CSV table of C-alpha atoms in Angstrom, one decimal:
chain,number,residue,atom,x,y,z
A,403,LEU,CA,37.8,-18.2,18.6
A,404,TYR,CA,38.9,-16.8,22.0
A,405,GLY,CA,39.6,-13.4,20.5
A,406,LEU,CA,36.0,-13.2,19.1
A,407,PHE,CA,34.6,-12.8,22.6
A,408,THR,CA,36.6,-9.5,23.0
A,409,PHE,CA,36.5,-8.3,19.4
A,410,ILE,CA,32.8,-8.9,18.4
A,411,PRO,CA,31.3,-6.7,21.2
A,412,SER,CA,33.4,-3.8,20.0
A,413,LEU,CA,32.3,-4.5,16.5
A,414,ILE,CA,28.7,-4.5,17.5
A,415,ILE,CA,29.0,-1.3,19.6
A,416,TYR,CA,30.6,0.5,16.7
A,417,GLY,CA,27.9,-0.7,14.3
A,418,ILE,CA,25.2,0.5,16.6
A,419,ARG,CA,26.8,3.9,17.0
A,420,VAL,CA,27.2,4.5,13.2
A,421,GLN,CA,23.8,2.7,12.4
A,422,ALA,CA,25.6,0.1,10.1
A,423,GLY,CA,23.6,-2.3,8.0
A,424,LEU,CA,23.4,-6.1,8.0
A,425,VAL,CA,26.3,-6.5,5.5
A,426,TYR,CA,28.6,-4.8,8.0
A,427,TYR,CA,27.9,-7.3,10.7
A,428,LEU,CA,28.1,-10.3,8.4
A,429,LEU,CA,31.4,-9.3,6.9
A,430,GLY,CA,32.8,-8.1,10.2
A,431,ILE,CA,32.1,-11.4,12.0
A,432,ILE,CA,33.3,-13.6,9.1
A,433,GLY,CA,36.5,-11.5,8.6
A,434,ALA,CA,37.2,-11.6,12.4
A,435,LEU,CA,37.7,-15.4,12.1
A,436,PHE,CA,40.7,-14.8,9.7
A,437,LEU,CA,42.2,-11.6,11.3
A,438,PRO,CA,44.2,-13.5,14.1
A,439,VAL,CA,46.0,-15.6,11.5
A,440,ILE,CA,49.0,-13.3,11.0
A,441,PRO,CA,49.4,-12.4,14.8
A,442,VAL,CA,49.3,-16.1,15.6
A,443,ILE,CA,52.0,-16.7,13.0
A,444,VAL,CA,54.2,-14.0,14.5
A,445,ALA,CA,53.8,-15.5,17.9
A,446,SER,CA,54.5,-19.0,16.4
A,447,LEU,CA,57.8,-17.7,14.9
A,448,VAL,CA,58.8,-16.4,18.3
A,449,ALA,CA,58.0,-19.8,19.8
A,450,VAL,CA,60.0,-21.5,17.1
A,451,VAL,CA,63.1,-19.4,17.8
A,452,ILE,CA,62.7,-20.0,21.6
A,453,ARG,CA,62.3,-23.7,21.2
A,454,LYS,CA,65.2,-23.8,18.7
A,455,LEU,CA,67.5,-22.0,21.2
A,456,ALA,CA,66.2,-24.2,24.1
A,457,GLY,CA,66.9,-27.3,22.1
A,458,MET,CA,70.6,-26.5,22.0
A,459,THR,CA,70.9,-26.5,25.8
A,460,LYS,CA,71.1,-29.2,28.4
A,461,HIS,CA,67.9,-28.3,30.2
A,462,HIS,CA,65.5,-28.0,27.3
A,463,ASN,CA,62.3,-27.3,29.2
A,464,LEU,CA,63.9,-24.9,31.7
A,465,TRP,CA,65.3,-22.6,29.0
A,466,ALA,CA,62.2,-22.8,26.9
A,467,ASN,CA,60.1,-21.7,29.9
A,468,LEU,CA,62.5,-18.9,30.9
A,469,LEU,CA,62.8,-17.5,27.4
A,470,SER,CA,59.0,-17.6,27.1
A,471,ILE,CA,58.7,-15.6,30.3
A,472,VAL,CA,61.3,-13.1,29.0
A,473,ALA,CA,59.3,-12.7,25.8
A,474,PHE,CA,56.1,-12.2,27.8
A,475,ALA,CA,57.8,-9.6,30.0
A,476,ALA,CA,59.1,-7.7,26.9
A,477,PHE,CA,55.6,-7.7,25.5
A,478,MET,CA,54.1,-6.3,28.7
A,479,ILE,CA,56.9,-3.6,29.0
A,480,ALA,CA,56.0,-2.5,25.5
A,481,ILE,CA,52.4,-2.2,26.4
A,482,PHE,CA,53.2,-0.2,29.6
A,483,SER,CA,55.5,2.1,27.6
A,484,MET,CA,52.5,3.2,25.6
A,485,ASN,CA,51.1,4.9,28.7
A,486,GLY,CA,54.0,7.4,28.5
A,487,LEU,CA,52.6,9.2,25.4
A,488,SER,CA,53.1,13.0,25.5
A,489,ASP,CA,50.1,15.3,24.8
A,490,ALA,CA,51.4,15.9,21.3
A,491,GLN,CA,51.6,12.2,20.7
A,492,ALA,CA,48.2,11.6,22.1
A,493,ALA,CA,46.7,14.3,19.9
A,494,ASN,CA,48.2,12.6,16.9
A,495,ILE,CA,47.0,9.1,17.9
A,496,PHE,CA,44.9,8.7,14.7
A,497,GLY,CA,48.0,9.4,12.6
A,498,GLN,CA,49.9,6.7,14.5
A,499,VAL,CA,47.1,4.2,14.1
A,500,ALA,CA,47.1,4.9,10.3
A,501,ALA,CA,50.9,4.3,10.2
A,502,ILE,CA,50.5,1.0,12.1
A,503,LEU,CA,47.8,-0.1,9.7
A,504,LYS,CA,50.2,0.3,6.8
A,505,LEU,CA,52.3,-2.5,8.3
A,506,PHE,CA,49.3,-4.8,8.3
A,507,PRO,CA,47.5,-4.3,4.9
A,508,ASN,CA,45.2,-7.2,5.7
A,509,VAL,CA,43.7,-5.2,8.6
A,510,GLN,CA,43.4,-2.1,6.5
A,511,TRP,CA,41.6,-4.1,3.7
A,512,TYR,CA,39.3,-5.7,6.3
A,513,LEU,CA,38.3,-2.3,7.6
A,514,GLN,CA,37.7,-0.9,4.1
A,515,GLY,CA,35.7,-4.0,3.2
A,516,ILE,CA,33.3,-3.8,6.1
A,517,LEU,CA,32.9,0.0,6.4
A,518,GLU,CA,32.4,0.9,2.8
A,519,PRO,CA,31.3,-2.0,2.3
A,520,ASN,CA,33.4,-3.4,-0.5
A,521,ILE,CA,33.5,-7.1,-1.2
A,522,GLY,CA,36.8,-6.8,-3.2
A,523,TRP,CA,38.8,-5.4,-0.3
A,524,PHE,CA,37.2,-7.8,2.1
A,525,ALA,CA,38.0,-10.8,-0.1
A,526,LEU,CA,41.6,-9.5,-0.5
A,527,SER,CA,42.0,-9.4,3.3
A,528,ILE,CA,40.8,-13.0,3.7
A,529,LEU,CA,43.0,-14.1,0.8
A,530,MET,CA,46.1,-12.6,2.3
A,531,ASN,CA,45.5,-14.3,5.7
A,532,VAL,CA,44.9,-17.6,4.1
A,533,VAL,CA,47.9,-17.4,1.8
A,534,VAL,CA,50.3,-16.3,4.6
A,535,GLY,CA,48.9,-19.0,6.9
A,536,GLY,CA,49.3,-21.7,4.2
A,537,LEU,CA,52.9,-20.6,3.4
A,538,PHE,CA,53.8,-20.7,7.1
A,539,VAL,CA,52.4,-24.2,7.5
A,540,TYR,CA,54.2,-25.4,4.3
A,541,LEU,CA,57.5,-23.8,5.0
A,542,PHE,CA,57.9,-24.3,8.8
A,543,SER,CA,56.0,-27.5,9.6
A,544,PRO,CA,59.1,-29.7,8.9
A,545,ALA,CA,61.3,-27.4,11.0
A,546,ILE,CA,58.8,-27.4,13.9
A,547,LEU,CA,58.5,-31.2,13.9
A,548,LYS,CA,62.3,-31.4,14.0
A,549,ILE,CA,62.6,-28.8,16.8
A,550,ASN,CA,60.0,-30.6,18.9
A,551,ALA,CA,61.8,-33.9,18.4
A,552,THR,CA,65.0,-32.3,19.5
A,553,ILE,CA,63.6,-30.6,22.6
A,554,THR,CA,61.8,-33.7,23.8
A,555,ASP,CA,65.0,-35.8,23.4
A,556,THR,CA,67.0,-36.6,26.5
A,557,TYR,CA,70.2,-34.7,26.9
A,558,HIS,CA,73.3,-36.9,26.5
A,559,VAL,CA,77.0,-36.4,26.1
A,560,LYS,CA,79.7,-38.4,24.4
A,561,ASN,CA,82.5,-40.1,26.4
A,562,PHE,CA,80.6,-39.8,29.6
A,563,LYS,CA,82.7,-40.2,32.8
A,564,LEU,CA,81.3,-40.4,36.3
A,565,GLY,CA,82.3,-37.3,38.3
A,566,ARG,CA,82.1,-36.5,41.9
A,567,LEU,CA,79.0,-37.7,43.7
A,568,GLN,CA,77.0,-35.2,45.7
A,569,ARG,CA,75.0,-35.8,48.9
A,570,ASN,CA,72.1,-33.5,49.8
A,571,GLY,CA,69.9,-33.3,52.8
A,572,VAL,CA,66.3,-34.4,52.8
A,573,VAL,CA,64.8,-30.9,52.6
A,574,LYS,CA,67.2,-29.8,49.9
A,575,THR,CA,66.5,-32.9,47.8
A,576,LEU,CA,62.8,-32.5,48.1
A,577,PHE,CA,63.1,-28.8,47.3
A,578,HIS,CA,65.1,-29.6,44.2
A,579,LYS,CA,62.3,-32.0,43.1
A,580,GLU,CA,59.7,-29.2,43.5
A,581,VAL,CA,61.9,-26.7,41.6
A,582,LYS,CA,62.5,-29.2,38.8
A,583,ARG,CA,58.8,-29.8,38.3
A,584,PHE,CA,58.0,-26.0,38.5
A,585,LEU,CA,60.7,-25.0,36.0
A,586,GLY,CA,59.8,-27.9,33.7
A,587,ASN,CA,56.1,-27.0,33.3
A,588,PHE,CA,55.4,-23.8,31.5
A,589,MET,CA,51.7,-23.7,32.3
A,590,TYR,CA,52.6,-24.2,36.0
A,591,MET,CA,55.0,-21.3,35.9
A,592,MET,CA,52.8,-18.9,34.0
A,593,ASN,CA,49.6,-19.6,35.8
A,594,THR,CA,51.1,-19.4,39.3
A,595,ALA,CA,54.0,-16.9,39.1
A,596,VAL,CA,53.1,-14.4,36.4
A,597,GLY,CA,51.9,-12.0,39.1
A,598,GLU,CA,55.4,-11.6,40.5
A,599,ILE,CA,56.7,-10.6,37.1
A,600,MET,CA,54.0,-8.0,37.0
A,601,PHE,CA,55.0,-6.7,40.5
A,602,ILE,CA,58.6,-6.0,39.5
A,603,MET,CA,57.3,-4.3,36.4
A,604,PHE,CA,54.9,-2.2,38.6
A,605,ALA,CA,57.8,-1.3,40.8
A,606,VAL,CA,59.8,0.0,37.8
A,607,TYR,CA,56.7,1.9,36.6
A,608,LEU,CA,56.2,3.5,40.0
A,609,VAL,CA,59.8,4.6,40.1
A,610,TRP,CA,59.6,5.9,36.5
A,611,ASN,CA,56.6,8.1,37.6
A,612,LYS,CA,58.0,9.1,41.0
A,613,ASP,CA,57.8,12.9,40.4
A,614,ASN,CA,54.2,12.7,39.2
A,615,LEU,CA,53.2,10.5,42.2
A,616,GLN,CA,54.8,12.8,44.7
A,617,ALA,CA,53.3,15.9,43.1
A,618,MET,CA,49.9,14.4,43.3
A,619,LEU,CA,50.3,13.4,47.0
A,620,TYR,CA,51.6,17.0,47.8
A,621,GLN,CA,48.5,18.4,46.2
A,622,MET,CA,46.4,16.2,48.5
A,623,GLY,CA,48.2,17.7,51.5
A,624,ILE,CA,50.3,14.6,52.3
A,625,VAL,CA,53.7,15.6,53.6
A,626,ASP,CA,55.2,12.2,54.3
A,627,THR,CA,54.6,10.7,50.9
A,628,ASN,CA,56.7,7.6,51.6
A,629,GLN,CA,54.2,6.1,54.0
A,630,VAL,CA,51.7,6.2,51.1
A,631,VAL,CA,54.2,4.7,48.8
A,632,LEU,CA,54.8,1.9,51.4
A,633,LEU,CA,51.1,1.3,51.5
A,634,ILE,CA,50.9,1.1,47.7
A,635,LEU,CA,53.8,-1.3,47.7
A,636,ALA,CA,52.1,-3.5,50.3
A,637,ALA,CA,48.8,-3.4,48.4
A,638,VAL,CA,50.2,-4.4,45.1
A,639,ALA,CA,52.6,-7.0,46.6
A,640,THR,CA,49.7,-8.5,48.5
A,641,PHE,CA,47.5,-8.7,45.4
A,642,THR,CA,50.1,-10.2,43.1
A,643,GLY,CA,51.4,-12.5,45.9
A,644,LEU,CA,48.0,-13.9,46.7
A,645,MET,CA,47.5,-14.7,43.1
A,646,CYS,CA,50.5,-17.1,43.3
A,647,THR,CA,49.0,-20.6,43.8
A,648,ILE,CA,52.1,-22.7,43.7
A,649,SER,CA,51.6,-24.4,47.1
A,650,GLY,CA,47.9,-24.4,46.5
A,651,VAL,CA,48.3,-27.1,43.9
A,652,SER,CA,51.7,-28.7,44.9
A,653,ILE,CA,50.1,-31.7,46.7
A,654,SER,CA,47.5,-32.3,43.9
A,655,LEU,CA,50.3,-32.3,41.3
A,656,GLU,CA,51.8,-35.4,43.0
A,657,GLY,CA,48.7,-37.1,41.5
A,658,LYS,CA,49.0,-40.9,41.3
A,659,ASN,CA,52.6,-40.7,42.5
A,660,LEU,CA,51.6,-39.4,45.9
A,661,TRP,CA,51.9,-42.9,47.4
A,662,LEU,CA,55.6,-42.9,46.4
A,663,LEU,CA,56.2,-39.6,48.2
A,664,LYS,CA,54.4,-40.9,51.3
A,665,THR,CA,56.5,-44.1,51.4
A,666,LEU,CA,59.8,-42.2,51.4
A,667,PRO,CA,61.7,-42.3,54.7
A,668,VAL,CA,61.2,-38.6,55.4
A,669,ARG,CA,59.2,-36.6,57.8
A,670,THR,CA,55.9,-35.1,56.6
A,671,GLN,CA,57.1,-31.7,57.9
A,672,ASP,CA,60.0,-31.9,55.5
A,673,ILE,CA,57.6,-32.5,52.6
A,674,PHE,CA,55.6,-29.5,53.6
A,675,LEU,CA,58.7,-27.4,54.1
A,676,ALA,CA,60.0,-28.2,50.6
A,677,LYS,CA,56.7,-27.2,49.0
A,678,ILE,CA,56.5,-24.0,51.1
A,679,LEU,CA,60.1,-23.0,50.3
A,680,LEU,CA,59.4,-23.1,46.5
A,681,ALA,CA,56.4,-20.8,47.0
A,682,GLU,CA,58.4,-18.6,49.3
A,683,VAL,CA,61.2,-18.2,46.7
A,684,VAL,CA,58.8,-17.4,43.9
A,685,VAL,CA,56.7,-14.9,46.0
A,686,LEU,CA,59.3,-13.4,48.3
A,687,ILE,CA,62.3,-12.8,46.0
A,688,PRO,CA,60.5,-10.7,43.4
A,689,SER,CA,58.7,-8.9,46.1
A,690,LEU,CA,62.0,-8.0,47.8
A,691,ILE,CA,63.5,-6.9,44.5
A,692,GLY,CA,60.5,-4.6,44.0
A,693,LEU,CA,60.9,-3.3,47.6
A,694,VAL,CA,64.6,-2.6,47.1
A,695,ILE,CA,63.9,-0.7,43.8
A,696,ILE,CA,61.2,1.5,45.4
A,697,ALA,CA,63.0,2.0,48.7
A,698,ILE,CA,66.2,3.2,47.1
A,699,VAL,CA,64.6,5.6,44.7
A,700,PHE,CA,62.1,7.0,47.2
A,701,GLN,CA,64.8,7.0,49.9
A,702,PHE,CA,63.0,5.0,52.6
A,703,ASN,CA,64.3,5.4,56.1
A,704,TRP,CA,65.5,2.4,58.1
A,705,LEU,CA,62.1,1.9,59.8
A,706,TYR,CA,60.3,1.7,56.4
A,707,TRP,CA,62.9,-0.7,55.2
A,708,LEU,CA,62.4,-2.9,58.2
A,709,ILE,CA,58.6,-2.8,58.1
A,710,GLY,CA,58.6,-3.4,54.4
A,711,ILE,CA,60.8,-6.5,54.7
A,712,GLY,CA,58.8,-7.8,57.7
A,713,TYR,CA,55.5,-7.3,55.9
A,714,LEU,CA,56.7,-9.2,52.7
A,715,LEU,CA,58.0,-12.1,54.9
A,716,ALA,CA,54.6,-12.4,56.7
A,717,MET,CA,52.5,-12.0,53.6
A,718,SER,CA,54.6,-14.5,51.6
A,719,PHE,CA,54.4,-17.2,54.3
A,720,PHE,CA,50.6,-16.6,54.5
A,721,VAL,CA,50.6,-17.4,50.7
A,722,SER,CA,52.9,-20.4,50.8
A,723,GLY,CA,51.8,-22.0,54.0
A,724,GLY,CA,48.1,-21.0,53.9
A,725,TYR,CA,47.6,-22.2,50.4
A,726,LEU,CA,49.2,-25.5,51.3
A,727,VAL,CA,46.6,-25.9,53.9
A,728,VAL,CA,43.9,-25.2,51.3
A,729,ASN,CA,45.4,-27.9,49.1
A,730,LEU,CA,45.4,-30.3,52.0
A,731,LEU,CA,41.7,-29.7,52.5
A,732,LEU,CA,40.8,-29.7,48.8
A,733,PRO,CA,43.2,-32.1,47.0
A,734,LYS,CA,42.6,-33.3,43.5
A,735,LEU,CA,44.7,-36.4,42.8
A,736,ASP,CA,42.7,-38.0,40.0
A,737,TYR,CA,43.3,-36.2,36.7
A,738,ASP,CA,44.9,-36.8,33.3
A,739,ARG,CA,46.5,-33.4,32.6
A,740,ASP,CA,48.4,-31.1,35.0
A,741,ILE,CA,46.5,-28.0,33.6
A,742,ILE,CA,43.3,-29.4,35.1
A,743,VAL,CA,44.8,-29.1,38.6
A,744,ILE,CA,46.6,-25.8,37.9
A,745,LYS,CA,43.5,-24.0,36.5
A,746,GLN,CA,40.4,-25.9,37.3
A,747,SER,CA,40.7,-27.5,40.7
A,748,ALA,CA,38.7,-26.4,43.7
A,749,SER,CA,41.9,-25.6,45.5
A,750,THR,CA,43.0,-23.2,42.8
A,751,PHE,CA,39.5,-21.5,42.8
A,752,VAL,CA,39.6,-21.0,46.5
A,753,CYS,CA,43.1,-19.6,46.5
A,754,VAL,CA,42.6,-17.3,43.5
A,755,MET,CA,39.1,-16.0,44.4
A,756,GLY,CA,39.8,-16.0,48.2
A,757,GLY,CA,43.1,-14.2,47.6
A,758,MET,CA,41.6,-11.6,45.3
A,759,VAL,CA,38.7,-10.9,47.7
A,760,LEU,CA,41.0,-10.7,50.7
A,761,SER,CA,43.7,-8.5,49.0
A,762,LEU,CA,41.1,-6.1,47.5
A,763,GLY,CA,38.9,-6.1,50.6
A,764,LEU,CA,41.7,-5.1,53.0
A,765,PHE,CA,42.7,-2.1,51.0
A,766,ILE,CA,39.3,-1.0,49.8
A,767,LEU,CA,38.2,-1.1,53.5
A,768,TYR,CA,41.0,1.3,54.3
A,769,LEU,CA,40.3,3.6,51.4
A,770,LEU,CA,36.6,3.8,52.1
A,771,VAL,CA,36.4,3.7,55.9
A,772,LEU,CA,39.7,3.6,57.8
A,773,ILE,CA,41.7,6.2,56.0
A,774,LYS,CA,40.0,8.9,58.2
A,775,TYR,CA,41.3,7.3,61.4
A,776,ILE,CA,44.5,5.4,60.6
A,777,GLU,CA,47.7,6.6,58.9
A,778,PRO,CA,49.0,4.5,56.0
A,779,PHE,CA,52.1,3.5,57.9
A,780,ALA,CA,50.0,2.4,60.9
A,781,TYR,CA,47.7,0.4,58.6
A,782,VAL,CA,50.7,-1.5,57.2
A,783,LEU,CA,51.7,-2.3,60.8
A,784,ILE,CA,48.2,-3.6,61.4
A,785,LEU,CA,48.3,-5.8,58.3
A,786,LEU,CA,51.8,-7.1,59.4
A,787,GLY,CA,50.3,-8.2,62.7
A,788,PHE,CA,47.3,-9.7,60.9
A,789,PHE,CA,49.4,-11.8,58.5
A,790,SER,CA,51.8,-12.8,61.3
A,791,LEU,CA,48.9,-14.1,63.5
A,792,ILE,CA,47.5,-16.1,60.6
A,793,ASP,CA,51.0,-17.5,59.9
A,794,ILE,CA,51.3,-18.8,63.5
A,795,ILE,CA,47.9,-20.5,63.1
A,796,VAL,CA,49.0,-22.1,59.8
A,797,VAL,CA,52.3,-23.4,61.3
A,798,TYR,CA,50.3,-24.9,64.2
A,799,TYR,CA,47.9,-26.6,61.9
A,800,LEU,CA,50.5,-28.0,59.5
A,801,ASN,CA,52.4,-29.5,62.5
A,802,HIS,CA,49.3,-31.2,63.9
A,803,GLY,CA,46.1,-31.5,61.8
A,804,GLY,CA,48.0,-31.1,58.5
A,805,ILE,CA,50.2,-34.1,59.1
A,806,LYS,CA,47.2,-36.2,59.9
A,807,ARG,CA,45.3,-34.9,56.9
A,808,PHE,CA,48.3,-35.7,54.6
A,809,ASN,CA,48.6,-39.2,55.9
A,810,ARG,CA,44.9,-39.9,55.2
A,811,LEU,CA,45.2,-38.8,51.6
A,812,TYR,CA,44.8,-41.5,49.0
A,813,ASN,CA,44.9,-41.7,45.2
């Protein structure tokens, strides 16, 4: 049903352009309900393989989530690679589409059925989707039930012997708790950290198109192209970083167990620090990886390296500390599913929408107004100072008003 919201508008627009009749719209909409069956089956088979492999490991949820992210990244890389079509390939795009349709006869029959129109081809398309879907359910449902039972089972070993005991500090223990919850919840990972995966992919894409980018900048009369690259890196890192709402929901995710956390013999500052560290790791490390990739290929000088690292540090703390403040002010502790907090809470809305408006606003302002007066490198320095100032304010609040606010929270 979700796909209908994107597919049907295209169906209607095409129908208007070719002045299609009523039968076209009726068959098109009905057939659209069955088209996603085979793609969903393919995705389900990938999920079955992932969960089967994860079920063979000690940390089931961790490996299931990591393998899912790898599959997602591979899919996005495949999409990005399509942007590299040559002129000859682009001219032959219809031939490529026809070749792809041969791999999915149900789609080809669907198109023939609604365009001619031909009830026979249309019925054959629906029949194929139904048959394939039914076979999948019949053949794989027992295996899926078994795999789910395995992956939800607690890991155990035979002939267990107590080994060496470890002692960890307060912050490290709290940080491990945050990491375990983050890695054990796929929706938490994907809805808060997917932007950082996209940033690394963007860095690779930018490096891949280095010559084209530099040629375009030379044509615009820009001699020092690296300062523009630094600004582009800062812009994309800011946008993807501000979409990472880990600390913006970390207090809410304590839910009904918040009272347990508050009764622990630990300082509130340590609780805040553990939550900030998780967000810092997720935002900062991928950002630094992207910086290193770009800086090496574009041959940044030491000053650009220094400013780039400093900017990412300031921006990432703005995200991790600032979003924690938002969650303190807008907690949601009463819920029955984590996804409600992750996607539907007021804190998430403020962080996502506020981060989007801020990140886009800062760089649109530069492109429309300030570009005439300020060099790209100087603007990155201004943004570094801006985020650093906000970071100082965030630290002050967390150590004063934030502690009081946290102690007043109740389930």
